[in-house]
PDB file of C-alpha atoms in Angstrom:
ATOM      1  CA  MET X 834       3.519 -19.066  -7.586  1.00 45.00           C
ATOM      2  CA  PHE X 835       1.407 -20.530 -10.244  1.00 50.00           C
ATOM      3  CA  ALA X 836      -2.166 -21.569  -9.482  1.00 51.00           C
ATOM      4  CA  SER X 837      -4.463 -22.932 -12.477  1.00 51.00           C
ATOM      5  CA  THR X 838      -8.009 -23.703 -12.815  1.00 51.00           C
ATOM      6  CA  ASP X 839      -8.192 -27.681 -12.538  1.00 51.00           C
ATOM      7  CA  THR X 840     -10.293 -28.431 -15.199  1.00 45.00           C
ATOM      8  CA  SER X 841      -9.456 -32.006 -15.180  1.00 52.00           C
ATOM      9  CA  ARG X 842     -11.338 -32.585 -11.934  1.00 67.00           C
ATOM     10  CA  THR X 843     -14.195 -30.254 -12.750  1.00 75.00           C
ATOM     11  CA  ARG X 844     -16.676 -31.442 -15.211  1.00 88.00           C
ATOM     12  CA  LEU X 845     -17.158 -28.750 -17.595  1.00 91.00           C
ATOM     13  CA  ILE X 846     -20.468 -28.475 -19.493  1.00 93.00           C
ATOM     14  CA  VAL X 847     -18.513 -27.826 -22.608  1.00 93.00           C
ATOM     15  CA  PRO X 848     -14.984 -29.870 -22.104  1.00 91.00           C
ATOM     16  CA  ALA X 849     -13.523 -28.295 -25.182  1.00 91.00           C
ATOM     17  CA  LEU X 850     -13.475 -24.997 -23.221  1.00 91.00           C
ATOM     18  CA  GLY X 851     -11.068 -26.601 -20.296  1.00 91.00           C
ATOM     19  CA  GLY X 852      -8.042 -25.576 -22.447  1.00 91.00           C
ATOM     20  CA  VAL X 853      -9.069 -21.998 -23.029  1.00 92.00           C
ATOM     21  CA  TYR X 854      -9.954 -21.599 -19.205  1.00 91.00           C
ATOM     22  CA  ALA X 855      -6.396 -23.044 -18.245  1.00 88.00           C
ATOM     23  CA  THR X 856      -4.821 -20.662 -20.916  1.00 89.00           C
ATOM     24  CA  LEU X 857      -6.566 -17.579 -19.874  1.00 93.00           C
ATOM     25  CA  ASN X 858      -6.251 -18.214 -16.263  1.00 91.00           C
ATOM     26  CA  ASN X 859      -2.911 -16.248 -15.424  1.00 92.00           C
ATOM     27  CA  ALA X 860      -3.949 -13.542 -17.988  1.00 94.00           C
ATOM     28  CA  ALA X 861      -7.200 -12.900 -16.337  1.00 95.00           C
ATOM     29  CA  GLU X 862      -5.332 -12.586 -12.708  1.00 96.00           C
ATOM     30  CA  THR X 863      -2.771 -10.369 -14.383  1.00 96.00           C
ATOM     31  CA  LEU X 864      -5.825  -7.941 -16.026  1.00 97.00           C
ATOM     32  CA  LEU X 865      -7.458  -7.673 -12.450  1.00 97.00           C
ATOM     33  CA  ARG X 866      -4.075  -6.895 -10.878  1.00 97.00           C
ATOM     34  CA  ALA X 867      -3.313  -4.363 -13.353  1.00 97.00           C
ATOM     35  CA  VAL X 868      -6.690  -2.835 -13.389  1.00 97.00           C
ATOM     36  CA  ALA X 869      -7.009  -2.679  -9.811  1.00 97.00           C
ATOM     37  CA  GLY X 870      -3.714  -1.327  -9.147  1.00 98.00           C
ATOM     38  CA  ALA X 871      -3.972   1.349 -11.895  1.00 98.00           C
ATOM     39  CA  PHE X 872      -7.551   2.387 -10.666  1.00 97.00           C
ATOM     40  CA  LEU X 873      -6.096   2.846  -7.248  1.00 97.00           C
ATOM     41  CA  ALA X 874      -3.316   4.832  -8.279  1.00 98.00           C
ATOM     42  CA  ILE X 875      -5.670   7.185 -10.410  1.00 97.00           C
ATOM     43  CA  HIS X 876      -7.669   7.722  -7.307  1.00 95.00           C
ATOM     44  CA  GLY X 877      -4.635   8.304  -5.328  1.00 95.00           C
ATOM     45  CA  SER X 878      -3.212  10.913  -8.201  1.00 96.00           C
ATOM     46  CA  GLN X 879      -5.644  13.465  -6.845  1.00 93.00           C
ATOM     47  CA  LYS X 880      -4.400  13.243  -3.387  1.00 94.00           C
ATOM     48  CA  ILE X 881      -0.620  13.101  -4.271  1.00 96.00           C
ATOM     49  CA  VAL X 882      -0.812  16.492  -6.075  1.00 96.00           C
ATOM     50  CA  ASN X 883      -1.914  17.963  -2.343  1.00 95.00           C
ATOM     51  CA  PRO X 884      -0.672  15.035   0.003  1.00 95.00           C
ATOM     52  CA  PHE X 885      -2.034  17.536   2.905  1.00 96.00           C
ATOM     53  CA  GLY X 886      -5.359  18.048   1.425  1.00 94.00           C
ATOM     54  CA  ALA X 887      -6.941  15.245   3.661  1.00 93.00           C
ATOM     55  CA  THR X 888      -5.604  16.305   6.736  1.00 94.00           C
ATOM     56  CA  GLU X 889      -9.226  17.386   8.226  1.00 94.00           C
ATOM     57  CA  MET X 890     -10.660  14.230   6.877  1.00 90.00           C
ATOM     58  CA  VAL X 891      -8.316  11.789   8.327  1.00 92.00           C
ATOM     59  CA  GLU X 892      -8.575  13.599  11.677  1.00 93.00           C
ATOM     60  CA  GLY X 893     -12.215  13.545  11.543  1.00 88.00           C
ATOM     61  CA  LEU X 894     -11.810   9.526  11.557  1.00 87.00           C
ATOM     62  CA  GLY X 895      -9.800   9.662  14.622  1.00 89.00           C
ATOM     63  CA  PHE X 896      -6.228   9.766  12.863  1.00 92.00           C
ATOM     64  CA  TYR X 897      -4.131  12.243  14.545  1.00 93.00           C
ATOM     65  CA  PRO X 898      -1.881  14.034  13.393  1.00 95.00           C
ATOM     66  CA  GLY X 899      -3.491  14.402  10.141  1.00 94.00           C
ATOM     67  CA  VAL X 900      -0.318  16.117   8.589  1.00 96.00           C
ATOM     68  CA  PHE X 901       1.178  12.629   9.045  1.00 96.00           C
ATOM     69  CA  TRP X 902      -1.776  10.285   7.919  1.00 96.00           C
ATOM     70  CA  SER X 903      -2.930  12.610   4.975  1.00 95.00           C
ATOM     71  CA  PRO X 904       0.476  12.141   2.956  1.00 96.00           C
ATOM     72  CA  LEU X 905       0.741   8.423   4.086  1.00 96.00           C
ATOM     73  CA  LEU X 906      -2.835   7.925   2.505  1.00 95.00           C
ATOM     74  CA  ALA X 907      -1.867   9.665  -0.622  1.00 96.00           C
ATOM     75  CA  CYS X 908       1.254   7.628  -0.800  1.00 97.00           C
ATOM     76  CA  THR X 909      -0.539   4.454  -0.073  1.00 97.00           C
ATOM     77  CA  GLU X 910      -2.990   4.777  -2.861  1.00 97.00           C
ATOM     78  CA  PHE X 911      -0.733   6.554  -5.727  1.00 98.00           C
ATOM     79  CA  PHE X 912       2.424   4.484  -5.050  1.00 98.00           C
ATOM     80  CA  GLY X 913       0.871   1.279  -3.428  1.00 98.00           C
ATOM     81  CA  GLY X 914      -1.500   1.109  -6.947  1.00 98.00           C
ATOM     82  CA  ILE X 915       1.435   1.648  -9.337  1.00 98.00           C
ATOM     83  CA  LEU X 916       3.378  -1.296  -7.331  1.00 98.00           C
ATOM     84  CA  ILE X 917       0.067  -3.321  -7.552  1.00 98.00           C
ATOM     85  CA  ALA X 918      -0.099  -2.890 -11.044  1.00 98.00           C
ATOM     86  CA  ILE X 919       3.068  -3.871 -11.986  1.00 97.00           C
ATOM     87  CA  GLY X 920       3.268  -6.546  -9.688  1.00 97.00           C
ATOM     88  CA  LEU X 921       6.247  -5.322  -7.510  1.00 97.00           C
ATOM     89  CA  VAL X 922       6.284  -5.922  -3.642  1.00 97.00           C
ATOM     90  CA  THR X 923       2.580  -7.250  -4.433  1.00 97.00           C
ATOM     91  CA  ARG X 924       1.645  -8.466  -1.001  1.00 97.00           C
ATOM     92  CA  PRO X 925       2.728  -5.438   0.930  1.00 98.00           C
ATOM     93  CA  ALA X 926       1.236  -3.219  -1.331  1.00 98.00           C
ATOM     94  CA  ALA X 927      -1.972  -4.769  -1.335  1.00 98.00           C
ATOM     95  CA  PHE X 928      -1.844  -5.260   2.441  1.00 98.00           C
ATOM     96  CA  ALA X 929      -1.487  -1.428   2.905  1.00 98.00           C
ATOM     97  CA  GLY X 930      -4.294  -0.735   0.278  1.00 97.00           C
ATOM     98  CA  LEU X 931      -6.408  -3.315   2.130  1.00 98.00           C
ATOM     99  CA  ILE X 932      -5.878  -1.350   5.290  1.00 97.00           C
ATOM    100  CA  VAL X 933      -7.025   2.107   3.739  1.00 95.00           C
ATOM    101  CA  LEU X 934      -9.987   0.332   2.125  1.00 96.00           C
ATOM    102  CA  LEU X 935     -11.027  -1.453   5.520  1.00 96.00           C
ATOM    103  CA  VAL X 936     -10.966   2.163   6.991  1.00 94.00           C
ATOM    104  CA  THR X 937     -13.462   3.377   4.253  1.00 93.00           C
ATOM    105  CA  VAL X 938     -15.572   0.590   4.971  1.00 95.00           C
ATOM    106  CA  TRP X 939     -15.796   1.444   8.706  1.00 93.00           C
ATOM    107  CA  PHE X 940     -16.139   5.192   7.679  1.00 91.00           C
ATOM    108  CA  HIS X 941     -18.922   4.420   5.439  1.00 92.00           C
ATOM    109  CA  TRP X 942     -20.934   1.728   7.168  1.00 95.00           C
ATOM    110  CA  VAL X 943     -20.513   2.839  10.768  1.00 92.00           C
ATOM    111  CA  THR X 944     -19.274   6.670  11.098  1.00 88.00           C
ATOM    112  CA  MET X 945     -21.796   8.030   8.122  1.00 89.00           C
ATOM    113  CA  GLY X 946     -24.281   5.368   9.117  1.00 93.00           C
ATOM    114  CA  GLN X 947     -24.760   4.562   5.273  1.00 95.00           C
ATOM    115  CA  GLY X 948     -24.556   0.616   6.250  1.00 95.00           C
ATOM    116  CA  PHE X 949     -23.789  -1.673   3.225  1.00 96.00           C
ATOM    117  CA  SER X 950     -25.092   0.302   0.559  1.00 95.00           C
ATOM    118  CA  GLY X 951     -22.529   3.057   1.376  1.00 94.00           C
ATOM    119  CA  ALA X 952     -19.738   0.596   1.969  1.00 95.00           C
ATOM    120  CA  GLU X 953     -20.398  -1.653  -1.022  1.00 97.00           C
ATOM    121  CA  LYS X 954     -17.749  -0.195  -3.452  1.00 95.00           C
ATOM    122  CA  SER X 955     -15.046  -0.123  -0.802  1.00 96.00           C
ATOM    123  CA  LEU X 956     -15.974  -3.976   0.381  1.00 97.00           C
ATOM    124  CA  LEU X 957     -15.562  -4.804  -3.248  1.00 97.00           C
ATOM    125  CA  TRP X 958     -11.982  -3.294  -3.449  1.00 96.00           C
ATOM    126  CA  ALA X 959     -10.947  -4.673  -0.327  1.00 97.00           C
ATOM    127  CA  ALA X 960     -11.819  -8.143  -1.257  1.00 98.00           C
ATOM    128  CA  ILE X 961      -9.798  -7.647  -4.584  1.00 98.00           C
ATOM    129  CA  LEU X 962      -6.877  -6.353  -2.585  1.00 98.00           C
ATOM    130  CA  ALA X 963      -7.134  -9.202  -0.133  1.00 98.00           C
ATOM    131  CA  PHE X 964      -7.012 -11.453  -2.809  1.00 98.00           C
ATOM    132  CA  PHE X 965      -3.646 -10.081  -3.820  1.00 97.00           C
ATOM    133  CA  VAL X 966      -2.332 -10.068  -0.291  1.00 98.00           C
ATOM    134  CA  ILE X 967      -2.852 -13.891  -0.454  1.00 97.00           C
ATOM    135  CA  ARG X 968      -1.954 -14.541  -4.117  1.00 95.00           C
ATOM    136  CA  GLY X 969       0.905 -12.008  -4.695  1.00 95.00           C
ATOM    137  CA  GLY X 970       1.791 -11.319  -7.974  1.00 92.00           C
ATOM    138  CA  ASN X 971       1.483 -14.089 -10.612  1.00 91.00           C
ATOM    139  CA  ARG X 972       3.923 -15.206 -13.218  1.00 91.00           C
ATOM    140  CA  HIS X 973       3.495 -11.983 -15.104  1.00 93.00           C
ATOM    141  CA  SER X 974       4.708  -9.812 -12.324  1.00 95.00           C
ATOM    142  CA  VAL X 975       7.861  -8.073 -11.432  1.00 95.00           C
ATOM    143  CA  ASP X 976       8.032 -10.138  -8.471  1.00 94.00           C
ATOM    144  CA  LYS X 977       8.374 -13.197 -10.749  1.00 93.00           C
ATOM    145  CA  ARG X 978      10.675 -11.848 -12.956  1.00 93.00           C
ATOM    146  CA  ILE X 979      13.138 -10.782 -10.265  1.00 93.00           C
ATOM    147  CA  GLY X 980      12.520 -14.146  -8.560  1.00 91.00           C
ATOM    148  CA  LYS X 981      11.467 -12.556  -5.077  1.00 89.00           C
ATOM    149  CA  ALA X 982       8.397 -12.236  -3.239  1.00 84.00           C
ATOM    150  CA  PHE X 983       6.976 -11.749   0.069  1.00 85.00           C
TER     151      PHE X 983
END
């Protein structure tokens, strides 16, 4: 799926930049996907080396049994991040990460009582992953290369 910035309908202040914007559109989206996926995988790498390390934390959030949810959290962040970065099964991987991030929003905003300031980073990450749930991988993704996408 290819979506471009339609600069022909938008009156640009500097019309000569229309070609630049159109050319860089896919590259910018690919960069955002790769960075978001890589950062999610890096964040999850701390959990994947000790998949049961978050057992008490997830049980504290009401997810029982923690021995099930803690490794699932680790795998979602680590392997899901890798999948998002390379653009393989992008939508399901981003959706799983989005669910994790919405739980962290709830945790910081409601459970910890930190409000927006505590949940701000999780909200930003959730918005990025929601974008990829909707868009999927672009033409620079494994999904596109294999000709299959959700």
